[in-house]
CSV table of C-alpha atoms in Angstrom, one decimal:
chain,number,residue,atom,x,y,z
A,115,MET,CA,125.6,122.2,112.2
A,116,SER,CA,124.2,122.2,115.9
A,117,PRO,CA,121.1,123.3,117.1
A,118,ASP,CA,121.2,126.2,119.8
A,119,VAL,CA,117.4,125.4,120.8
A,120,LEU,CA,115.5,122.0,121.5
A,121,LEU,CA,111.8,121.9,121.2
A,122,VAL,CA,109.7,119.0,123.1
A,123,LEU,CA,106.7,117.9,121.5
A,124,PRO,CA,104.2,115.0,122.9
A,125,SER,CA,105.2,112.4,120.7
A,126,ILE,CA,107.3,111.0,117.9
A,127,HIS,CA,104.7,111.7,115.4
A,128,ASP,CA,104.4,115.0,116.3
A,129,VAL,CA,108.2,115.5,116.2
A,130,LEU,CA,108.2,114.3,112.5
A,131,ALA,CA,105.3,116.2,111.6
A,132,ALA,CA,107.1,119.2,113.1
A,133,GLU,CA,110.2,118.6,111.2
A,134,GLU,CA,108.4,118.2,108.1
A,135,GLN,CA,106.5,121.5,108.8
A,136,VAL,CA,109.5,123.5,109.6
A,137,ARG,CA,111.5,122.1,106.5
A,138,ASP,CA,108.7,123.0,104.3
A,139,ALA,CA,109.1,126.6,105.5
A,140,GLY,CA,112.6,126.5,104.3
A,141,LEU,CA,114.2,126.3,108.2
A,142,TRP,CA,116.8,124.3,109.3
A,143,VAL,CA,115.9,121.5,111.9
A,144,ASP,CA,117.6,118.4,113.2
A,145,LEU,CA,116.1,115.4,115.3
A,146,LEU,CA,118.0,114.6,118.4
A,147,PRO,CA,117.7,111.9,121.1
A,148,LYS,CA,116.1,113.8,124.1
A,149,PRO,CA,119.3,114.9,126.1
A,150,GLY,CA,119.3,114.0,130.0
A,151,CYS,CA,119.2,117.8,130.8
A,152,ILE,CA,115.5,117.8,129.7
A,153,GLY,CA,114.5,114.5,130.9
A,154,THR,CA,115.0,110.8,130.8
A,155,ASP,CA,112.4,110.0,128.4
A,156,CYS,CA,113.4,107.9,125.3
A,157,GLY,CA,111.7,110.3,122.8
A,158,MET,CA,113.2,112.7,120.3
A,159,VAL,CA,113.4,116.4,120.3
A,160,LEU,CA,113.4,119.0,117.3
A,161,GLY,CA,116.6,121.2,117.4
A,162,CYS,CA,116.7,124.5,115.5
A,163,ARG,CA,118.9,127.9,115.1
A,164,ALA,CA,117.9,130.5,118.1
A,165,ASP,CA,117.5,133.0,115.2
A,166,ASP,CA,114.6,130.9,113.7
A,167,LEU,CA,112.9,129.9,117.1
A,168,ALA,CA,110.2,132.6,116.7
A,169,ALA,CA,109.2,131.5,113.2
A,170,VAL,CA,109.6,127.9,114.0
A,171,LEU,CA,107.0,128.2,116.9
A,172,GLU,CA,104.6,130.1,114.7
A,173,ARG,CA,104.6,127.6,111.9
A,174,LEU,CA,104.2,124.7,114.6
A,175,ARG,CA,101.4,126.6,116.2
A,176,GLY,CA,99.8,127.2,112.5
A,177,GLY,CA,100.2,123.5,111.8
A,178,GLY,CA,98.2,122.4,115.0
A,179,LEU,CA,101.2,121.0,116.8
A,180,THR,CA,101.7,121.6,120.5
A,181,VAL,CA,105.2,122.4,121.9
A,182,LEU,CA,105.6,121.4,125.6
A,183,GLY,CA,108.6,123.4,126.1
A,184,THR,CA,111.7,125.0,124.5
A,185,TRP,CA,115.4,124.6,125.9
A,186,ARG,CA,118.5,126.6,125.1
A,187,VAL,CA,121.5,124.4,124.3
A,188,THR,CA,124.4,125.4,126.9
A,189,PRO,CA,128.0,124.3,127.2
A,190,GLY,CA,127.2,122.1,130.2
A,191,GLY,CA,123.5,120.9,129.0
A,192,CYS,CA,120.6,122.8,128.4
A,193,GLU,CA,118.1,125.3,130.3
A,194,ARG,CA,114.4,126.1,129.9
A,195,LEU,CA,113.4,129.0,127.6
A,196,GLY,CA,109.9,128.3,128.1
A,197,PRO,CA,106.8,126.3,127.7
B,248,MET,CA,103.0,71.7,92.2
B,249,ARG,CA,99.2,72.9,92.5
B,250,PRO,CA,97.2,73.2,89.5
B,251,LYS,CA,96.0,76.7,88.3
B,252,THR,CA,93.2,78.2,90.5
B,253,LEU,CA,90.9,80.8,90.4
B,254,TYR,CA,91.1,82.7,93.7
B,255,LEU,CA,87.3,83.9,94.6
B,256,ASP,CA,88.0,84.5,98.4
B,257,HIS,CA,88.9,88.1,98.4
B,258,ALA,CA,86.3,88.7,101.2
B,259,ALA,CA,88.4,86.5,103.0
B,260,THR,CA,91.7,87.9,102.3
B,261,CYS,CA,93.1,89.1,99.1
B,262,TRP,CA,95.5,87.3,97.0
B,263,PRO,CA,97.6,87.8,95.0
B,264,ARG,CA,99.1,90.8,96.8
B,265,PRO,CA,100.9,93.3,94.7
B,266,PRO,CA,104.4,92.2,94.6
B,267,ALA,CA,105.3,95.7,96.5
B,268,VAL,CA,103.6,94.8,99.6
B,269,ALA,CA,106.4,91.6,100.1
B,270,ALA,CA,109.0,93.6,99.1
B,271,ALA,CA,108.3,96.6,101.8
B,272,MET,CA,107.8,93.9,104.2
B,273,THR,CA,111.2,92.4,103.7
B,274,ALA,CA,112.7,95.7,103.7
B,275,ALA,CA,111.4,96.6,106.9
B,276,LEU,CA,112.7,93.5,108.3
B,277,GLU,CA,116.2,94.0,107.0
B,278,GLU,CA,116.5,97.4,108.1
B,279,GLY,CA,115.2,96.9,111.6
B,280,GLY,CA,114.5,99.6,114.2
B,281,ASN,CA,112.0,100.2,116.7
B,282,PRO,CA,110.1,103.5,115.7
B,283,GLY,CA,110.3,106.2,118.4
B,284,ARG,CA,112.2,104.0,120.8
B,285,SER,CA,115.7,105.2,120.2
B,286,GLY,CA,117.8,107.8,118.8
B,287,HIS,CA,119.9,106.1,116.3
B,288,TYR,CA,119.2,106.2,112.4
B,289,ARG,CA,117.5,102.9,112.2
B,290,SER,CA,115.1,103.6,114.6
B,291,LEU,CA,114.5,107.0,113.3
B,292,ASP,CA,114.0,105.6,109.8
B,293,ALA,CA,111.3,103.1,111.2
B,294,ALA,CA,109.6,106.2,112.6
B,295,ARG,CA,109.7,108.1,109.3
B,296,MET,CA,108.3,105.0,107.6
B,297,VAL,CA,105.6,104.5,110.1
B,298,PHE,CA,105.0,108.4,109.8
B,299,GLY,CA,104.7,108.2,106.1
B,300,ALA,CA,102.2,105.6,106.4
B,301,ARG,CA,100.1,107.0,108.8
B,302,GLN,CA,99.9,109.9,106.5
B,303,ALA,CA,98.9,107.7,103.5
B,304,VAL,CA,96.2,106.1,105.4
B,305,ALA,CA,95.0,109.4,106.4
B,306,ARG,CA,94.5,110.8,102.9
B,307,HIS,CA,93.2,107.5,101.7
B,308,LEU,CA,90.5,107.4,104.3
B,309,GLY,CA,89.8,110.9,104.5
B,310,VAL,CA,91.1,111.8,107.9
B,311,GLY,CA,91.9,115.5,108.3
B,312,ASP,CA,94.6,114.7,111.0
B,313,PRO,CA,97.1,111.7,110.8
B,314,ARG,CA,97.2,111.6,114.5
B,315,ARG,CA,93.6,110.2,114.3
B,316,VAL,CA,94.9,107.0,112.7
B,317,VAL,CA,95.7,104.4,114.8
B,318,PHE,CA,97.6,101.4,113.6
B,319,THR,CA,95.9,98.0,115.2
B,320,PRO,CA,96.3,94.3,114.6
B,321,GLY,CA,93.3,94.4,112.5
B,322,CYS,CA,89.7,95.5,112.2
B,323,THR,CA,88.3,93.4,114.8
B,324,GLU,CA,90.8,94.8,117.4
B,325,GLY,CA,89.6,98.2,116.2
B,326,ILE,CA,86.2,97.5,116.9
B,327,ASN,CA,86.9,96.1,120.1
B,328,VAL,CA,89.1,99.0,121.4
B,329,VAL,CA,86.1,101.1,120.8
B,330,LEU,CA,83.6,99.2,122.0
B,331,SER,CA,85.3,97.8,125.1
B,332,GLY,CA,86.7,101.6,125.8
B,333,LEU,CA,83.6,103.3,125.4
B,334,LEU,CA,80.6,101.7,126.1
B,335,GLU,CA,79.6,102.0,130.0
B,336,PRO,CA,77.0,100.1,132.3
B,337,GLY,CA,73.6,100.8,131.3
B,338,GLY,CA,74.5,102.0,127.8
B,339,ARG,CA,72.2,101.4,124.9
B,340,VAL,CA,73.6,100.5,121.5
B,341,VAL,CA,71.7,100.4,118.3
B,342,THR,CA,73.0,98.4,115.7
B,343,THR,CA,72.0,96.3,112.6
B,344,ALA,CA,71.6,92.6,112.1
B,345,MET,CA,74.1,92.7,109.1
B,346,GLU,CA,77.0,92.7,111.7
B,347,HIS,CA,79.8,90.5,111.4
B,348,ASN,CA,80.8,88.7,114.7
B,349,ALA,CA,83.8,91.3,115.2
B,350,ALA,CA,81.0,93.7,116.6
B,351,ALA,CA,78.3,91.1,117.3
B,352,ARG,CA,80.2,89.2,119.5
B,353,ALA,CA,82.0,92.2,121.2
B,354,LEU,CA,78.5,93.7,121.8
B,355,ARG,CA,77.0,90.4,123.2
B,356,HIS,CA,80.0,90.3,125.7
B,357,LEU,CA,79.5,93.6,126.8
B,358,ALA,CA,75.7,93.2,127.0
B,359,ALA,CA,76.4,90.2,129.5
B,360,THR,CA,79.3,91.7,131.2
B,361,ARG,CA,78.3,95.4,131.6
B,362,GLY,CA,74.6,95.0,131.2
B,363,VAL,CA,74.6,97.1,127.8
B,364,ALA,CA,71.3,97.0,126.1
B,365,LEU,CA,71.3,96.2,122.4
B,366,GLU,CA,68.8,97.4,119.9
B,367,ILE,CA,69.3,95.3,116.6
B,368,VAL,CA,67.6,96.6,113.5
B,369,ALA,CA,66.5,94.0,110.7
B,370,PRO,CA,67.4,94.8,107.2
B,371,GLY,CA,65.2,94.4,104.1
B,372,PRO,CA,65.3,91.4,102.1
B,373,ASP,CA,68.6,92.6,100.1
B,374,GLY,CA,70.2,93.3,103.4
B,375,ARG,CA,69.9,97.1,103.1
B,376,VAL,CA,68.9,98.9,106.4
B,377,ASP,CA,66.2,101.2,106.3
B,378,PRO,CA,67.4,104.5,107.4
B,379,ARG,CA,64.0,105.3,109.2
B,380,ASP,CA,64.2,101.8,111.1
B,381,LEU,CA,67.5,102.7,112.5
B,382,ARG,CA,66.5,106.5,113.5
B,383,ARG,CA,63.4,105.3,115.4
B,384,ALA,CA,65.5,102.5,117.1
B,385,ALA,CA,68.3,105.0,117.9
B,386,ALA,CA,65.9,107.1,120.0
B,387,GLY,CA,67.6,106.9,123.4
B,388,ALA,CA,70.7,105.2,122.3
B,389,SER,CA,74.0,106.1,123.5
B,390,PHE,CA,76.1,104.5,120.6
B,391,ALA,CA,75.7,103.3,117.3
B,392,VAL,CA,77.4,100.4,115.2
B,393,VAL,CA,77.1,99.7,111.7
B,394,ASN,CA,78.4,97.4,109.0
B,395,TRP,CA,79.1,99.3,105.9
B,396,VAL,CA,79.4,96.5,103.6
B,397,SER,CA,78.4,92.8,104.2
B,398,ASN,CA,80.8,90.2,103.8
B,399,VAL,CA,78.0,88.0,103.4
B,400,SER,CA,75.9,89.7,100.9
B,401,GLY,CA,77.9,92.2,99.5
B,402,THR,CA,75.3,94.6,100.3
B,403,VAL,CA,76.5,98.2,100.7
B,404,GLN,CA,74.7,100.6,103.2
B,405,ASP,CA,73.6,104.0,102.3
B,406,LEU,CA,76.2,105.1,105.0
B,407,PRO,CA,75.4,108.9,104.8
B,408,ALA,CA,71.7,108.3,105.3
B,409,LEU,CA,72.5,105.8,108.4
B,410,ARG,CA,74.9,108.6,109.7
B,411,GLU,CA,71.9,111.1,109.5
B,412,ALA,CA,69.4,108.6,111.2
B,413,THR,CA,71.9,108.5,114.1
B,414,ARG,CA,72.7,112.2,114.3
B,415,GLY,CA,74.1,113.1,117.8
B,416,ILE,CA,75.1,109.4,118.7
B,417,PRO,CA,78.8,108.3,118.3
B,418,LEU,CA,79.1,105.9,115.3
B,419,LEU,CA,81.4,103.1,114.8
B,420,VAL,CA,81.6,101.9,111.2
B,421,ASP,CA,82.7,98.4,110.5
B,422,GLY,CA,84.5,99.1,107.3
B,423,ALA,CA,86.4,95.5,106.8
B,424,GLN,CA,84.7,95.2,103.1
B,425,ALA,CA,84.6,98.8,102.3
B,426,ALA,CA,88.2,100.1,102.4
B,427,GLY,CA,89.7,99.6,99.0
B,428,HIS,CA,86.2,99.1,97.4
B,429,LEU,CA,84.4,102.4,98.0
B,430,PRO,CA,85.5,106.0,98.8
B,431,VAL,CA,86.1,106.4,102.2
B,432,ALA,CA,85.9,109.9,104.0
B,433,VAL,CA,86.0,109.6,107.6
B,434,ASP,CA,85.7,113.2,108.4
B,435,GLY,CA,83.5,114.0,105.4
B,436,LEU,CA,81.1,111.5,106.4
B,437,GLY,CA,80.9,112.3,109.8
B,438,ILE,CA,82.2,109.0,111.2
B,439,ASP,CA,83.3,109.0,114.5
B,440,TYR,CA,84.8,105.4,114.5
B,441,LEU,CA,86.1,103.4,111.5
B,442,ALA,CA,87.8,100.2,111.9
B,443,VAL,CA,89.2,98.7,108.8
B,444,PRO,CA,91.7,95.6,108.0
B,445,GLY,CA,94.8,95.8,106.0
B,446,HIS,CA,94.7,92.8,104.1
B,447,LYS,CA,91.5,92.8,102.0
B,448,GLY,CA,90.7,95.7,99.9
B,449,LEU,CA,93.6,97.7,101.0
B,450,ARG,CA,95.6,94.9,99.8
B,451,GLY,CA,98.3,94.7,102.4
B,452,PRO,CA,99.1,92.0,104.8
B,453,PRO,CA,97.3,90.3,107.6
B,454,GLY,CA,97.9,91.5,111.2
B,455,VAL,CA,97.6,94.9,110.7
B,456,GLY,CA,94.6,97.3,110.6
B,457,VAL,CA,93.5,100.8,111.2
B,458,LEU,CA,91.4,102.4,113.4
B,459,CYS,CA,90.3,106.1,112.5
B,460,LEU,CA,88.6,108.5,115.0
B,461,GLY,CA,86.5,111.4,113.4
B,462,PRO,CA,87.4,115.2,114.7
B,463,GLY,CA,86.3,115.6,118.4
B,464,ALA,CA,85.7,111.6,118.7
B,465,ARG,CA,86.5,110.6,122.5
B,466,VAL,CA,89.3,108.6,122.7
B,467,PRO,CA,88.5,105.0,124.1
B,468,VAL,CA,90.1,103.7,127.4
B,469,PRO,CA,93.1,101.5,125.8
B,470,LEU,CA,92.4,97.8,125.6
B,471,VAL,CA,96.4,97.4,126.0
B,472,HIS,CA,98.6,99.7,128.2
B,473,GLY,CA,102.4,99.9,127.5
B,474,GLY,CA,105.3,101.4,126.1
B,475,THR,CA,104.9,104.1,123.6
B,476,GLY,CA,108.2,105.6,123.3
B,477,SER,CA,106.8,108.8,124.7
B,478,ARG,CA,106.3,110.0,128.5
B,479,SER,CA,108.6,107.5,129.6
B,480,GLU,CA,109.1,108.8,132.8
B,481,GLU,CA,105.2,108.1,133.5
B,482,ASP,CA,103.6,104.9,134.3
B,483,ARG,CA,100.0,105.8,133.0
B,484,GLN,CA,99.1,105.5,129.1
B,485,PRO,CA,99.7,109.0,127.4
B,486,PRO,CA,96.1,110.6,126.7
B,487,PHE,CA,97.0,111.7,123.3
B,488,LEU,CA,96.7,110.0,119.9
B,489,PRO,CA,98.3,108.0,118.3
B,490,ASP,CA,100.0,106.9,121.4
B,491,ALA,CA,97.3,106.2,123.6
B,492,LEU,CA,96.1,103.5,121.7
B,493,GLU,CA,99.4,102.2,120.3
B,494,ALA,CA,101.0,100.6,123.2
B,495,GLY,CA,104.1,98.2,122.4
B,496,THR,CA,106.2,98.1,119.5
B,497,PRO,CA,104.4,98.5,116.3
B,498,ASN,CA,104.2,96.2,113.5
B,499,VAL,CA,106.7,97.8,111.2
B,500,PRO,CA,106.8,95.4,108.3
B,501,GLY,CA,103.2,95.1,108.5
B,502,ILE,CA,102.4,98.8,108.5
B,503,ARG,CA,105.1,99.2,105.7
B,504,GLY,CA,103.1,96.4,103.8
B,505,LEU,CA,99.8,97.9,104.2
B,506,ALA,CA,101.3,101.3,102.9
B,507,ALA,CA,102.5,99.9,99.6
B,508,GLY,CA,98.9,97.9,99.2
B,509,ILE,CA,97.3,101.3,99.5
B,510,ALA,CA,99.8,102.7,97.0
B,511,ALA,CA,98.8,99.9,94.7
B,512,VAL,CA,95.2,100.5,95.0
B,513,GLU,CA,95.7,104.4,94.5
B,514,ALA,CA,97.7,103.5,91.6
B,515,GLY,CA,94.9,101.7,89.7
B,516,GLY,CA,92.5,104.5,90.7
B,517,LEU,CA,89.8,103.9,93.3
B,518,PRO,CA,86.9,105.3,90.8
B,519,ALA,CA,88.0,103.0,88.2
B,520,LEU,CA,88.4,100.1,90.4
B,521,GLN,CA,84.7,100.6,91.6
B,522,ALA,CA,83.5,101.1,88.2
B,523,ARG,CA,85.0,97.6,87.1
B,524,GLU,CA,83.7,96.1,90.2
B,525,GLN,CA,80.3,97.2,89.4
B,526,ALA,CA,80.7,95.9,85.8
B,527,LEU,CA,81.7,92.6,86.9
B,528,CYS,CA,78.8,92.4,89.4
B,529,ALA,CA,76.4,93.0,86.5
B,530,ARG,CA,77.9,90.5,84.5
B,531,PHE,CA,78.0,87.9,87.2
B,532,LEU,CA,74.2,88.5,88.3
B,533,GLU,CA,73.3,88.5,84.4
B,534,GLY,CA,75.1,85.3,83.9
B,535,LEU,CA,73.5,83.6,86.8
B,536,GLU,CA,70.1,84.5,85.4
B,537,ALA,CA,70.9,83.7,82.0
B,538,ARG,CA,72.0,80.2,83.1
B,539,ALA,CA,69.2,79.6,85.4
B,540,LEU,CA,71.3,78.3,87.9
B,541,PRO,CA,69.6,76.9,90.9
B,542,VAL,CA,70.7,79.4,93.7
B,543,ARG,CA,69.3,82.3,95.8
B,544,VAL,CA,71.5,85.3,95.3
B,545,LEU,CA,71.8,87.1,98.8
B,546,GLY,CA,71.9,91.1,98.4
B,547,PRO,CA,70.9,93.6,95.8
B,548,ARG,CA,70.5,92.9,92.2
B,549,ASP,CA,71.4,96.4,91.6
B,550,PRO,CA,75.1,96.5,91.0
B,551,THR,CA,75.5,100.1,92.5
B,552,LEU,CA,74.3,98.9,95.6
B,553,ARG,CA,76.8,96.3,96.2
B,554,VAL,CA,80.6,95.1,96.0
B,555,ALA,CA,81.5,91.8,94.3
B,556,VAL,CA,80.8,89.5,97.1
B,557,PHE,CA,78.1,87.1,96.4
B,558,GLY,CA,76.5,84.7,98.8
B,559,LEU,CA,74.5,82.0,96.9
B,560,VAL,CA,72.2,79.8,98.7
B,561,PRO,CA,71.7,76.5,96.4
B,562,GLU,CA,68.2,75.1,96.0
B,563,ARG,CA,69.5,71.7,96.3
B,564,GLY,CA,72.5,70.1,97.9
B,565,ASP,CA,74.6,72.2,100.4
B,566,ALA,CA,77.0,75.1,100.2
B,567,GLY,CA,79.9,73.2,101.7
B,568,THR,CA,79.7,70.4,99.1
B,569,LEU,CA,79.6,72.9,96.0
B,570,ALA,CA,82.6,74.6,97.3
B,571,LEU,CA,84.4,71.5,97.6
B,572,ARG,CA,83.5,70.4,94.3
B,573,LEU,CA,84.5,73.9,93.1
B,574,GLU,CA,88.2,73.4,94.1
B,575,ARG,CA,88.6,69.9,93.3
B,576,GLU,CA,86.8,69.8,90.0
B,577,HIS,CA,87.4,73.3,88.7
B,578,GLY,CA,90.2,74.8,90.9
B,579,VAL,CA,87.9,77.6,91.9
B,580,LEU,CA,88.7,78.7,95.6
B,581,ALA,CA,85.3,79.9,97.2
B,582,ARG,CA,84.0,79.8,100.9
B,583,ALA,CA,81.1,78.2,102.3
B,584,GLY,CA,79.4,78.4,105.5
B,585,LEU,CA,78.4,81.3,107.9
B,586,HIS,CA,81.1,83.5,107.3
B,587,CYS,CA,81.6,84.7,110.7
B,588,ALA,CA,78.3,86.7,110.5
B,589,PRO,CA,75.5,84.4,112.1
B,590,TRP,CA,73.0,87.5,112.5
B,591,ALA,CA,73.4,88.5,108.7
B,592,HIS,CA,72.6,84.8,107.6
B,593,ARG,CA,69.5,84.8,109.9
B,594,ALA,CA,68.5,88.2,108.7
B,595,LEU,CA,68.9,87.0,105.0
B,596,GLY,CA,67.3,83.6,105.6
B,597,SER,CA,70.4,81.8,105.0
B,598,PHE,CA,70.7,80.4,108.4
B,599,PRO,CA,72.0,77.7,109.6
B,600,GLY,CA,72.9,76.4,106.4
B,601,GLY,CA,74.7,79.2,105.3
B,602,ALA,CA,75.8,80.0,101.7
B,603,LEU,CA,78.6,79.5,99.1
B,604,ARG,CA,80.5,82.6,98.8
B,605,LEU,CA,82.4,84.1,95.7
B,606,SER,CA,84.1,87.2,96.2
B,607,PHE,CA,86.1,88.7,93.4
B,608,GLY,CA,89.1,90.8,93.4
B,609,PRO,CA,90.6,94.1,92.0
B,610,ASP,CA,92.5,91.9,89.0
B,611,HIS,CA,89.6,90.0,87.9
B,612,GLY,CA,88.0,90.7,84.7
B,613,ASP,CA,85.3,89.3,82.7
B,614,ASP,CA,86.9,86.0,82.1
B,615,ALA,CA,87.3,85.1,85.6
B,616,VAL,CA,83.2,85.9,85.5
B,617,ASP,CA,82.9,83.6,82.8
B,618,GLU,CA,85.0,80.8,84.4
B,619,ALA,CA,83.3,81.0,87.6
B,620,LEU,CA,79.8,80.8,86.2
B,621,ALA,CA,80.7,77.8,84.1
B,622,ALA,CA,82.2,76.2,87.2
B,623,LEU,CA,79.1,76.8,89.0
B,624,GLU,CA,76.9,75.5,86.2
B,625,ALA,CA,78.9,72.3,86.1
B,626,VAL,CA,78.6,71.8,90.2
B,627,CYS,CA,74.9,73.1,91.0
B,628,PRO,CA,73.0,69.9,91.0
């Protein structure tokens, strides 16, 4: 399965904390190297299904994690959805 | 092959370590990966390991948010990060005369280079600082530094009372001899900054330590700037924790070894370890008294006010000779001298001669106490 949406968080710690929280909620996630369409940072991003995005964001907000941006995966790369 | 020895230098570093510590470190070396730097599985596995270790440390030390746990090369660096990164010219620091050089030298340096004023509070004869004295000295202070447990006398400070006495002032606690011996709750005790080593009571390897920040504690200006794997497009240190204070490749084997050490401490149960340590203190102090050994014991007589670190000042002869004879004639490994804590020795009246220090470990029982007492009796002139 490939993610439809990518979420950017501040640090690798936060990405892993997010992964744990979302999985604990029974939702599917994947970790990926940050793609060039988002930035040249060497960090990781959290990927999820588009249908789960609202639930994922709610879960992360409740867990005290900051999402810096969300990106939709497109055939050519990705496009920004929101902050 | 060396003869069988009795290792009584746990205040310097623990020995032997739980076998799981070396196994965890070896596994980290074999598995490789630089956490948070790359997207491949070895990097990610290493990052997950550091993440899990940070969570374990946070749970063990009572830190609500693991992001407020920063891995350092050791307790000393954690203390220096805080003092160097927060104290400003004209600041006034209240501290105690029981500090180790980890804090004392850093404070003296900042007094000389930044004009930081120091107010040093003397303890009572057993090394305990009276909270009322600290409260008086703290008036007008901008920062407080307190050694929780003395590496010279085993004295345990009444930290909740000292926290109360410095209420409203950021408090840095040197927990070098406390972690792994006492229950620690950074958030619950209202500690702003706690520095601990990995290789003493927490039973991990040397070369790794932890700096914990309390909720709302100001992030110090980093001592070291560099790569973090985050915000790589920027040439400034990220402001968020833990990255702000973790520049450079982390000591993954050390961190993994520390997590294994903490797991061993928790497997033994800290309350049980504490109870056993107090019983051991009582047996040792009673044994000294029963044998009427010619030494002055530094620190409290009440086992509940101390850990099993005993500074002994010989009435005759010198501590160094006793340490040498203990090892050569009885295989007892102890440490003589000033223990990098001249302030504490001055405060306790054991400067400049220092003391002979025997510090027991979590695996020691009554037999170790009795063996130490017999050896002391044999070498004391």
